[in-house]
Coordinates of C-alpha atoms and ligand atoms in Angstrom, one line a residue:
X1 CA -8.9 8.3 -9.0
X2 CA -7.5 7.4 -5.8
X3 CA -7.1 4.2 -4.0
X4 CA -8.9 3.5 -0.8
X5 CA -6.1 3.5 2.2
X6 CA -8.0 1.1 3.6
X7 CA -7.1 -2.2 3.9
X8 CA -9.5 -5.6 4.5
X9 CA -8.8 -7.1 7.8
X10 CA -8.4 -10.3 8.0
X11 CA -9.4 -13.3 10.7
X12 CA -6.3 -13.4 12.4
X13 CA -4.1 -15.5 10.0
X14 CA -1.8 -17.0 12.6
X15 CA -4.9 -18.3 14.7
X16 CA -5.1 -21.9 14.5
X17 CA -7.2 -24.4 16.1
X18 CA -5.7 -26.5 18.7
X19 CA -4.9 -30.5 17.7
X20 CA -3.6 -32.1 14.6
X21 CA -2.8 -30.1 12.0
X22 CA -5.3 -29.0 9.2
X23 CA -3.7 -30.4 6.3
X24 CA -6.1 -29.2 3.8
X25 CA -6.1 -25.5 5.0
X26 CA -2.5 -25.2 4.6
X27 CA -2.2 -26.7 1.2
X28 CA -1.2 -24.0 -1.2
X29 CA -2.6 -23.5 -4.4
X30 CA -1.6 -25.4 -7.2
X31 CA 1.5 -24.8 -9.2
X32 CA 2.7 -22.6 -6.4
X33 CA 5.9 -21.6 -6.8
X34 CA 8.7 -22.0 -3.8
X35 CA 11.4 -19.5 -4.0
X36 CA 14.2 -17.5 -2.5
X37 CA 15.3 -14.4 -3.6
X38 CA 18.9 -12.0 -3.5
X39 CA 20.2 -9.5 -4.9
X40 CA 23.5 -9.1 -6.9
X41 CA 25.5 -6.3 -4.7
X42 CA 24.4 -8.2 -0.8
X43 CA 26.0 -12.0 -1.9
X44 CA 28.1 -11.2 -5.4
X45 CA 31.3 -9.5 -3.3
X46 CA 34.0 -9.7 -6.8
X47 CA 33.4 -6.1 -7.0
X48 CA 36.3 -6.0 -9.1
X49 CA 36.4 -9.0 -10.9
X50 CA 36.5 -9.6 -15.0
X51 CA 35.7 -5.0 -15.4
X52 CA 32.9 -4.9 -13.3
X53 CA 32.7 -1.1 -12.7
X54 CA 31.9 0.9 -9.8
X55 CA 28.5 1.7 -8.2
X56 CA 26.8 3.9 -6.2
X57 CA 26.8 0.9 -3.4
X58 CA 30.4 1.2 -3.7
X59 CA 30.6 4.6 -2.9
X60 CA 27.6 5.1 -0.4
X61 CA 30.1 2.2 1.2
X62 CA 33.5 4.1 0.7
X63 CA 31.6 7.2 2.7
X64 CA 32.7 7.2 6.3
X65 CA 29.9 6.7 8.8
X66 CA 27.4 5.7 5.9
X67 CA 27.5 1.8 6.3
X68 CA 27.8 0.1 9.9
X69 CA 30.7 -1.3 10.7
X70 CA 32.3 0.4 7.6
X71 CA 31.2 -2.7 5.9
X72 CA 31.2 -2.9 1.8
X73 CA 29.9 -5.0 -0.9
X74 CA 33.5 -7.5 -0.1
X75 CA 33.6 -10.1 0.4
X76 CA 29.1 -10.3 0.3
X77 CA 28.6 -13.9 0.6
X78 CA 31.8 -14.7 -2.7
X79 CA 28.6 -15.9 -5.1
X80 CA 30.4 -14.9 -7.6
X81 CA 33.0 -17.5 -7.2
X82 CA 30.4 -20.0 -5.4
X83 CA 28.0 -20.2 -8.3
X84 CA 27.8 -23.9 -8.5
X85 CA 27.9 -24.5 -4.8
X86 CA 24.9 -22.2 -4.2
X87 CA 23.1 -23.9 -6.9
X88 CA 23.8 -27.1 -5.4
X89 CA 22.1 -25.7 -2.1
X90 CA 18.9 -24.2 -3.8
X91 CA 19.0 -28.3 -4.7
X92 CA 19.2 -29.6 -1.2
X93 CA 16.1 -26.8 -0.3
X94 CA 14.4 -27.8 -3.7
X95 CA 13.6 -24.3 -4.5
X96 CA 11.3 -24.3 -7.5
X97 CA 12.8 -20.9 -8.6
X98 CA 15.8 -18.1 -8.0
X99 CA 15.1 -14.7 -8.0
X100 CA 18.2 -13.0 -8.3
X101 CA 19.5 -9.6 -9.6
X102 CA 21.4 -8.3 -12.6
X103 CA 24.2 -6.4 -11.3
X104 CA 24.4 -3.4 -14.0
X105 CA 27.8 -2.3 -13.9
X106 CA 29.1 -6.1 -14.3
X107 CA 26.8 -6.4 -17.5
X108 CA 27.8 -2.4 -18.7
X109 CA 30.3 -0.8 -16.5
X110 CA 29.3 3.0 -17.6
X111 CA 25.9 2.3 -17.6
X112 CA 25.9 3.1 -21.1
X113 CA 28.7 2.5 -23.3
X114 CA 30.5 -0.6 -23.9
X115 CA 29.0 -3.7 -22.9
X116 CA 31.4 -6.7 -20.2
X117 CA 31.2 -9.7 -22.4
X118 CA 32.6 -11.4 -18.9
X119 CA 30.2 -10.2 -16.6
X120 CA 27.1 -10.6 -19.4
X121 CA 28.8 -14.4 -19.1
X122 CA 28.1 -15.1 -15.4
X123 CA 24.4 -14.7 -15.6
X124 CA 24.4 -16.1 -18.9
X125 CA 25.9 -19.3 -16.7
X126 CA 24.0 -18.8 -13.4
X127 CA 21.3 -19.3 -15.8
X128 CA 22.1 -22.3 -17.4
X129 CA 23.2 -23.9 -14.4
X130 CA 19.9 -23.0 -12.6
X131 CA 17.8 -24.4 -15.4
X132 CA 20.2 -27.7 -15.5
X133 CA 19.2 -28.0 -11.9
X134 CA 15.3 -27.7 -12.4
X135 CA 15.3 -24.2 -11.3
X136 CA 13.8 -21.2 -12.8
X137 CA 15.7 -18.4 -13.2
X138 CA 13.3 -14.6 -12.0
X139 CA 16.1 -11.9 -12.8
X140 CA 15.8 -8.2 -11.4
X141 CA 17.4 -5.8 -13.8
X142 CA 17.4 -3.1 -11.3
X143 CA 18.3 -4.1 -7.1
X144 CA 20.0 -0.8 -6.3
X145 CA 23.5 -0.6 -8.0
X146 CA 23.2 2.2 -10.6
X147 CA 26.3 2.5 -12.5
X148 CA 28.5 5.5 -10.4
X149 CA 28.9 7.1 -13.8
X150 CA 24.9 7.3 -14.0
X151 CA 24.9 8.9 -10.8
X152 CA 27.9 11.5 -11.5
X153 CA 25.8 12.4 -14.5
X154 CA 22.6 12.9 -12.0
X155 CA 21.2 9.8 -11.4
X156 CA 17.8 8.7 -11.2
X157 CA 16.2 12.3 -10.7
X158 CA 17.8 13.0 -14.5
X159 CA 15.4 11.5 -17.8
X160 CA 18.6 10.0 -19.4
X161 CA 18.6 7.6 -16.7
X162 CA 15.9 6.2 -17.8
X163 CA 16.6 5.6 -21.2
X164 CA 20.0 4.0 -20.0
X165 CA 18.3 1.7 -17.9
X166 CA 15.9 0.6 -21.0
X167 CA 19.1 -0.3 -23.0
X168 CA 20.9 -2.2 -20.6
X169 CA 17.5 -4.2 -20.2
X170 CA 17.5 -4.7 -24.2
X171 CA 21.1 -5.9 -23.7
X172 CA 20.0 -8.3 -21.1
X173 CA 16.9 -9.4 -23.0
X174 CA 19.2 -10.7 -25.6
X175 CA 21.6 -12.0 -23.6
X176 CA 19.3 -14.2 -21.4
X177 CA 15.8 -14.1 -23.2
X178 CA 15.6 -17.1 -24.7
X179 CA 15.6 -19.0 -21.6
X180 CA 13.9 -16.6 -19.5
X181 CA 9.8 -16.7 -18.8
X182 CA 9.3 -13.8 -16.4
X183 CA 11.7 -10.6 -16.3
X184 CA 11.2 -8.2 -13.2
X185 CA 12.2 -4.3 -14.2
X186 CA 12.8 -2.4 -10.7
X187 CA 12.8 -3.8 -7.0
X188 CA 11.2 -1.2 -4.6
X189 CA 11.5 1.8 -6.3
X190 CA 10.5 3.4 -3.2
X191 CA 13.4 2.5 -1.6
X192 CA 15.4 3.7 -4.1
X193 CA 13.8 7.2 -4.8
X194 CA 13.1 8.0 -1.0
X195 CA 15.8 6.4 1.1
X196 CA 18.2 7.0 -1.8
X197 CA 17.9 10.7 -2.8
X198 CA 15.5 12.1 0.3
X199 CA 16.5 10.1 3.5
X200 CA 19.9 9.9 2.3
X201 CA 20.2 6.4 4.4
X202 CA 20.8 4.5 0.7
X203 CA 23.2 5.1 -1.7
X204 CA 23.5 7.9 -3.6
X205 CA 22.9 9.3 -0.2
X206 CA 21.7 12.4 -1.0
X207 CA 19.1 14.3 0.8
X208 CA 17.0 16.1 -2.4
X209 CA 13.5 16.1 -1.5
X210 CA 12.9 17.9 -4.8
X211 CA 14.8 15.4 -6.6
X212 CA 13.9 12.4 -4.9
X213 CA 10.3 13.1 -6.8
X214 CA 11.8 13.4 -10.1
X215 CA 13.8 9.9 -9.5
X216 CA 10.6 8.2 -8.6
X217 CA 9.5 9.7 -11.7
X218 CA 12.1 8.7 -13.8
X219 CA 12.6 5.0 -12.3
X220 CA 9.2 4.6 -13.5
X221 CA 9.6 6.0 -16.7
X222 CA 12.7 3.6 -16.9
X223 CA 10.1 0.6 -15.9
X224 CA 7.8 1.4 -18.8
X225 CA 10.6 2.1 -21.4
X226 CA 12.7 -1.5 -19.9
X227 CA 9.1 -3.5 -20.2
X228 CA 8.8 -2.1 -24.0
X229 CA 12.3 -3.4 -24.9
X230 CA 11.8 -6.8 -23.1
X231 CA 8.7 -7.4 -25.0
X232 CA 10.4 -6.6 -28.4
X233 CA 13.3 -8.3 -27.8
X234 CA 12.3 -11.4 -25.5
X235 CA 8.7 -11.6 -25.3
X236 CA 8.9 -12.8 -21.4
X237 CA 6.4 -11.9 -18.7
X238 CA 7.2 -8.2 -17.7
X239 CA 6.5 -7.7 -14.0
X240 CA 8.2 -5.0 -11.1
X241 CA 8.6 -5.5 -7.8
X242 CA 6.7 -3.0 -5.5
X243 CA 7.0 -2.9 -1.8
X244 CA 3.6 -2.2 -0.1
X245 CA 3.3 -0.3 2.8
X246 CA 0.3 -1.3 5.3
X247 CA -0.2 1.7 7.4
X248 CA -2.7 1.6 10.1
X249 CA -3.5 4.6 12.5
X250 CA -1.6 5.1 15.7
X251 CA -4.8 6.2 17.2
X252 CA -8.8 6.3 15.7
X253 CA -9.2 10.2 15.1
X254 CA -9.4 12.0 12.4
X255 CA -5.6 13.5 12.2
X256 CA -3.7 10.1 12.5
X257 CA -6.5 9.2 9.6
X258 CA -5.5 12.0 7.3
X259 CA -1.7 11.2 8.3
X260 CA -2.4 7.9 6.9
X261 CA -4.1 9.0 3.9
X262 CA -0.8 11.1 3.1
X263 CA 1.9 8.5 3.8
X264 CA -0.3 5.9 1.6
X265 CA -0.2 8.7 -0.8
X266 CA 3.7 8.7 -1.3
X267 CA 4.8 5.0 -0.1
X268 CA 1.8 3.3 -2.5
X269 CA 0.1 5.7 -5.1
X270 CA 2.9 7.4 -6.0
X271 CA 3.9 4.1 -7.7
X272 CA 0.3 2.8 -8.0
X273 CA -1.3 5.4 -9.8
X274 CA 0.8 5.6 -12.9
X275 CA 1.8 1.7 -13.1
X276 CA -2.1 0.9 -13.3
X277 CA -3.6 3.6 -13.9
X278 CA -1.5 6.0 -15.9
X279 CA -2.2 8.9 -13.6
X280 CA -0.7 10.3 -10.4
X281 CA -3.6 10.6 -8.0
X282 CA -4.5 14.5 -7.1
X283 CA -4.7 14.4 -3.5
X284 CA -1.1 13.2 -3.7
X285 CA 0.3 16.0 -6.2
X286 CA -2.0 18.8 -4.1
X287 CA 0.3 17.3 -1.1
X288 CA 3.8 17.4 -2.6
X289 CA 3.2 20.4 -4.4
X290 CA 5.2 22.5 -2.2
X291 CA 8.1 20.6 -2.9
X292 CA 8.0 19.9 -6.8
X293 CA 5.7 20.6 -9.3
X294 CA 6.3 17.6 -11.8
X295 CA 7.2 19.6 -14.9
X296 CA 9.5 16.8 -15.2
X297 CA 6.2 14.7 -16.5
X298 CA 6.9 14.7 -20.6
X299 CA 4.2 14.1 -22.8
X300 CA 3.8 10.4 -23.0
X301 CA 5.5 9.4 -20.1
X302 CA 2.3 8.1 -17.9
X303 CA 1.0 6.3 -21.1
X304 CA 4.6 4.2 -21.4
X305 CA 5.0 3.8 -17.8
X306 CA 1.4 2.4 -17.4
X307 CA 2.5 -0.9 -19.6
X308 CA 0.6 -3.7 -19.0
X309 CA 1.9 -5.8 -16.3
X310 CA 2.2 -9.8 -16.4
X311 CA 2.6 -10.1 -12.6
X312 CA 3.5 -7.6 -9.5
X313 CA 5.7 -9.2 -7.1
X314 CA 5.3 -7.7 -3.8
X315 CA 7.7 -7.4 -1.1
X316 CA 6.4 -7.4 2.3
X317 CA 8.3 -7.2 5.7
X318 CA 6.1 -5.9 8.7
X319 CA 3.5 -3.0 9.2
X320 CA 3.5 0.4 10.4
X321 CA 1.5 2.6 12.6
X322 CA 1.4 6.3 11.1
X323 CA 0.4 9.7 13.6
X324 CA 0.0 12.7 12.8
X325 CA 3.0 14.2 14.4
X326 CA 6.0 13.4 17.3
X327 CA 3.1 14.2 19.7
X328 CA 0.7 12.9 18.7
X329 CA 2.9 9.5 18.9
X330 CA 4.2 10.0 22.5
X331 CA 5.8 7.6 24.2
X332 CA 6.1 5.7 21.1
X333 CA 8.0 8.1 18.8
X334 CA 11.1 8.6 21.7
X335 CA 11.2 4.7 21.4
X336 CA 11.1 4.6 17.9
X337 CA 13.8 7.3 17.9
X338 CA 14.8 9.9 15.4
X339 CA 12.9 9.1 11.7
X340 CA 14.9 9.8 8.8
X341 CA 13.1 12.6 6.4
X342 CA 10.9 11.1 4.5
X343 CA 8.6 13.0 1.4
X344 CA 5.4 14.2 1.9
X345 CA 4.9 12.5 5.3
X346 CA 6.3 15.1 7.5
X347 CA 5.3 16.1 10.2
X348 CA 3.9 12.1 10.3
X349 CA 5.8 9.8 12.3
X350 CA 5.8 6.0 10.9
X351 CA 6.0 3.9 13.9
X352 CA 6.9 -0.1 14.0
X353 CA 3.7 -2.2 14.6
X354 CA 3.2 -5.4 16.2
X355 CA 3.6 -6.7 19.7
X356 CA 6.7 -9.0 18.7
X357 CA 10.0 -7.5 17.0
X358 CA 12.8 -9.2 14.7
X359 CA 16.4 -8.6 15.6
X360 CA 16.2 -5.1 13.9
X361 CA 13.6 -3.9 15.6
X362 CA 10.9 -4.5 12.6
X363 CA 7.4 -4.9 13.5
X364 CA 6.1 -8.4 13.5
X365 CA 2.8 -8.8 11.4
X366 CA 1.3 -11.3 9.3
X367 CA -2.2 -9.4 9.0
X368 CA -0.2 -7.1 6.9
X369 CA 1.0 -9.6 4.5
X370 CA -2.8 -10.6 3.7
X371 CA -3.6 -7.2 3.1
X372 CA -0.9 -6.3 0.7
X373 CA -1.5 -8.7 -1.4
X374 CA -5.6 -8.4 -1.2
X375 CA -5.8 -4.7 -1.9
X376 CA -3.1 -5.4 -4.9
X377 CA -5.3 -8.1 -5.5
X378 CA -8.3 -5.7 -6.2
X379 CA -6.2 -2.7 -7.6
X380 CA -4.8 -4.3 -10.1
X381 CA -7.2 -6.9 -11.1
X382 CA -6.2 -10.3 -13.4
X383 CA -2.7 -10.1 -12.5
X384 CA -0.7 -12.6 -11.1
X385 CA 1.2 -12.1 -7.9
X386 CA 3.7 -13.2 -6.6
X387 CA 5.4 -12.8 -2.9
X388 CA 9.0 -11.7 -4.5
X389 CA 10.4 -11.0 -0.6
X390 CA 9.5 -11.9 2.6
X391 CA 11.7 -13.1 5.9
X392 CA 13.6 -11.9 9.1
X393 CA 16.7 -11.0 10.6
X394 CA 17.6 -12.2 14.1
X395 CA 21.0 -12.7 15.4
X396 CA 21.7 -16.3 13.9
X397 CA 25.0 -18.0 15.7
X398 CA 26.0 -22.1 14.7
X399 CA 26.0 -24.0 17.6
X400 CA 28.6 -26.3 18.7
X401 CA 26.4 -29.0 17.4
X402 CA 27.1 -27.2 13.9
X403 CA 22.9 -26.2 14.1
X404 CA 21.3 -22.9 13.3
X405 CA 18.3 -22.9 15.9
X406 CA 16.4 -20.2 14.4
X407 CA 12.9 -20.9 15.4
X408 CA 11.7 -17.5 15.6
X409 CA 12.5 -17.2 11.8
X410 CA 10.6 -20.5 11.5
X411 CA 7.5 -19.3 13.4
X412 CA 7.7 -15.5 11.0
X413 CA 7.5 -17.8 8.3
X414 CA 5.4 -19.9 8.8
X415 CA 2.8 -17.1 10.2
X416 CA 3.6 -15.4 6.8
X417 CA 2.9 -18.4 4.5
X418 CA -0.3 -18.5 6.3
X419 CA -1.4 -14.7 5.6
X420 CA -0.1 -15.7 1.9
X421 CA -2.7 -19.1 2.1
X422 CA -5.6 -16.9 3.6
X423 CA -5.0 -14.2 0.9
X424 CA -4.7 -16.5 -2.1
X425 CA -8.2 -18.7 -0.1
X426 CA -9.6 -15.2 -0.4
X427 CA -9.1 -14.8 -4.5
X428 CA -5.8 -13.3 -4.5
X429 CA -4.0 -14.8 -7.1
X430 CA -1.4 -15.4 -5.6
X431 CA 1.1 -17.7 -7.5
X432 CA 4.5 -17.7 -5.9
X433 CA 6.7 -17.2 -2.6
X434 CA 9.7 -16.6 -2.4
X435 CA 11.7 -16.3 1.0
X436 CA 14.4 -13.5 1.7
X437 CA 16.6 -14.5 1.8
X438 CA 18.4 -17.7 0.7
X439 CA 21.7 -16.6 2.0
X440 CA 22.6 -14.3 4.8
X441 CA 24.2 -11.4 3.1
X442 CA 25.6 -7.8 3.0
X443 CA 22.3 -5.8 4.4
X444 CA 22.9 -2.3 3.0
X445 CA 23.0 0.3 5.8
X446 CA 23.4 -2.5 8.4
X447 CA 26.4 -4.2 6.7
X448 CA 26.7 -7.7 7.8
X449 CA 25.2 -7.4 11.1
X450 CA 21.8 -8.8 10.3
X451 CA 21.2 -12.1 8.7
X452 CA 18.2 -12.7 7.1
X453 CA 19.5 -16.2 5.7
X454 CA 17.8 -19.5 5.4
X455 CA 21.9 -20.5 5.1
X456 CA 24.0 -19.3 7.0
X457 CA 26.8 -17.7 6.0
X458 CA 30.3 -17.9 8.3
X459 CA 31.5 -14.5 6.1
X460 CA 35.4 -15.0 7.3
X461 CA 35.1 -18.8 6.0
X462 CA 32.3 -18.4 3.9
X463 CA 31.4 -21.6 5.3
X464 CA 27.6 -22.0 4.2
X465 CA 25.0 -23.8 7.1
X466 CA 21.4 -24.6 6.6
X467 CA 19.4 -23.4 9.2
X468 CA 16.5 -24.6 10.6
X469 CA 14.4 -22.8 8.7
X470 CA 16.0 -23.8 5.9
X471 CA 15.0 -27.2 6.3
X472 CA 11.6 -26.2 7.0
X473 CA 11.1 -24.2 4.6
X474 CA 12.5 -26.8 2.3
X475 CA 9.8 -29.5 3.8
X476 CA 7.4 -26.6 3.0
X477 CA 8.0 -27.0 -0.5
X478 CA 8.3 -30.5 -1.1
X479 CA 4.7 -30.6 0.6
X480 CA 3.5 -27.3 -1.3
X481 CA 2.1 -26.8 1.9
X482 CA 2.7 -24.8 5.5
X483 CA 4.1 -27.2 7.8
X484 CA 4.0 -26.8 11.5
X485 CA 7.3 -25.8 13.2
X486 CA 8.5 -29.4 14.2
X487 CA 9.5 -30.0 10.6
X488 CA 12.9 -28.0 11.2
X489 CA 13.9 -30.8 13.3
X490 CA 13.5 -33.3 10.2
Ligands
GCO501 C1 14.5 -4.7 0.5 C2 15.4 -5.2 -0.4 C3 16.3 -6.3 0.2 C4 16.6 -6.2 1.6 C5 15.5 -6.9 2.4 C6 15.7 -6.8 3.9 O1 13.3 -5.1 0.5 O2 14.8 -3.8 1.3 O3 14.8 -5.7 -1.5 O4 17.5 -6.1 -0.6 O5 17.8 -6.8 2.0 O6 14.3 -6.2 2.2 O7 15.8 -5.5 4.3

């Protein structure tokens, strides 16, 4: 069965009628939960603190030309060393929960091997201290930072990954289970699969089009075999973290439409299919079958990848208009520049949609937001969801006043919150937000020149400043509701 690539439209979610604010219509639902999420390599830095090994972010970073600016994973944002004092921020916001990653090769430097009783420590702390603070601890076992020796040994595209990554979740699951209530396996394995081992623009940084199939595969397959573990040894919520793409047609005929069908075919059913469904959809395989042929499906594998799933958190950024080829996209595609490769959508160009842009370019559109989550909402009915990611970048500076003016962040926000509001209005059941991200922070192929923060970080001082967001977004909470803009200047 295949999933319908299209997506409900909405009433424009950001219109709003003029006059006193609707109080009522921007109440969230109750029990919403008010987040911020990170991940362990973009704000840990410490890469070689207390036998953390290496990973493949450290590499990808030690490869010249691969990271702008030459940046690496040091100094991040020191949250290693500035455990307590971000705690004590996520206070001052009055975030109801943390989402935060597990770096793997703090926790088990090889990847398999001998487990860091120091770095198991740190999380075993961060999650004390989050708790003590009225916080609730959402771990990610998997953000991106495969152990390097994983990757010497093949990395994702090999099974034995997989079976790695299910024992370093057991590990965790003992470690940190009795205190946590909802365990996230992978974020984005899209991004990991396709930008890691086909575009080449993420660590491991190789260009395998072949291969990057069999990691998707295998990251999957790692999912299913983590959630099993997690349940045996924990008994938490089991959810993964997916990032949507909405893909609208650059233009209403019938090749732009196919185009669409194909790129919805590898950015969502890829992962869709066997998660829920425990089958990869045929039009999908009939389209990738020039490059692989999926003998590295095993018996069994769909059926333990397609574990039930407590919630799907869902990471949303901005849209994308897909045509059928560089021609077909005109003007627009010598804008949009040079795409990197990307599986089974070539010759499709993915184009940024939305008349505004953040600071890197990225599409501006809250429409897209509600219909993530209402077609996850109907594909994968009864279970909760939650908004795991969701924010800006835009070029942040302190003024001399010692203020972070970032209303555009404020407005992308708020227009966000309100997509999420109309969704969950709609039946979505939407449970939880949470902003990316709560500190500005290493962005992978950018480095440190885009800051998504809702504090900013000074990264020679690492001086931390809330920003006006942050303050909004912190009245947000306290109301469990969307406020207007003018509550920055609270
Ligand atoms: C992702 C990652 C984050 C990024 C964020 C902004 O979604 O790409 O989960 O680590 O930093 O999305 O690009």
């Amino acid at each position: 069965m295949t999933a319908s690539t299209q997506t409900p439209q909405t009433p424009n979610a950001t219109a709003r009628p003029s006059g006193a604010p609707d109080a009522a219509r921007e109440e969230m639902p109750a029990g919403f939960v008010w987040g911020a999420s990170t991940s362990a390599f973009q704000i840990e830095g410490a890469t070689g603190a207390d036998g953390r090994g290496p990973s493949i972010w450290d590499d990808f970073c030690a490869r010249p030309g691969a990271v702008l600016g030459g940046d690496t994973g040091e100094p991040g944002a020191d949250h290693y060393r500035r455990m307590d004092e971000d705690i004590a921020l996520m206070r001052e916001l009055g975030l109801g929960a943390y989402r935060f990653s597990v770096s793997w090769p703090r926790v088990r430097p090889g990847g398999g091997g001998p487990a860091n009783r120091a770095g198991i420590d740190f999380y075993d702390r961060l999650t004390d201290a989050l708790l003590e603070a009225g916080i609730t601890p959402w771990p990610t076992l998997y953000h991106w930072d495969l152990p390097s020796e994983l990757e010497e040994a093949g990395g994702w595209p090999v099974r034995d990954t997989a079976l790695r990554f299910a024992e370093y979740a057991a590990l965790m699951g003992e470690a940190l289970g009795d205190r946590i209530g909802h365990w996230t396996t992978l974020n984005e394995p899209w991004c990991s699969a396709f930008l890691g081992y086909a575009a080449g623009i993420h660590a491991p940084g190789r260009t395998e089009p072949a291969a990057s199939l069999a990691a998707a595969h295998h990251l999957m397959l790692g999912h299913g075999l983590a959630a099993r573990e997690l349940r045996r040894v924990c008994g938490a919520q089991v959810g993964i973290v997916l990032n949507p793409a909405e893909l609208v047609p650059h233009r209403p005929v019938a090749e732009d439409v196919d185009a669409v069908r194909r790129a919805d075919g590898v950015r969502n059913r890829l992962f869709t299919g066997p998660l829920l469904r425990g089958a990869y959809p045929d039009d999908v395989l009939e389209d990738l079958a020039p490059i692989s042929d999926f003998s590295f499906v095993a018996d069994g594998d769909l059926e333990t990848i397609a574990q039930p799933l407590d919630f799907i958190g869902v990471n949303y950024y901005f849209a994308e208009r897909v045509a059928a080829d560089r021609e077909a996209a005109g003007d627009a595609a010598a804008e949009a520049g040079p795409a990197p490769a990307l599986v089974g959508t070539e010759p499709a160009v993915l184009l940024p949609h939305g008349e505004e842009r953040t600071g890197m370019d990225w599409g501006v559109d809250p429409r897209g937001m509600y219909g993530v989550l209402t077609r996850m909402a109907a594909e994968a009915p009864g279970t909760d969801l939650y908004v795991t990611e969701n924010g800006a970048a835009y070029p942040d500076e302190v003024g001399p006043d010692g203020r972070v003016r970032d209303s555009e962040r404020v407005s992308y926000l708020r227009d966000h919150l309100l997509a999420v509001r109309a969704a969950a209005r709609g039946g979505a059941p939407v449970r939880g937000y949470f902003a990316w991200s709560l500190l500005d922070n290493f962005e992978w192929a950018w480095g440190y020149s885009q800051r998504f923060g809702l504090v900013h970080v000074d990264f020679a001082t690492q001086h931390r400043t809330v920003k006006d967001s942050g303050r909004w977004y912190a009245a947000a909470a306290a109301a469990g509701a969307v406020p207007g803009a003018g509550a920055a200047e609270g």
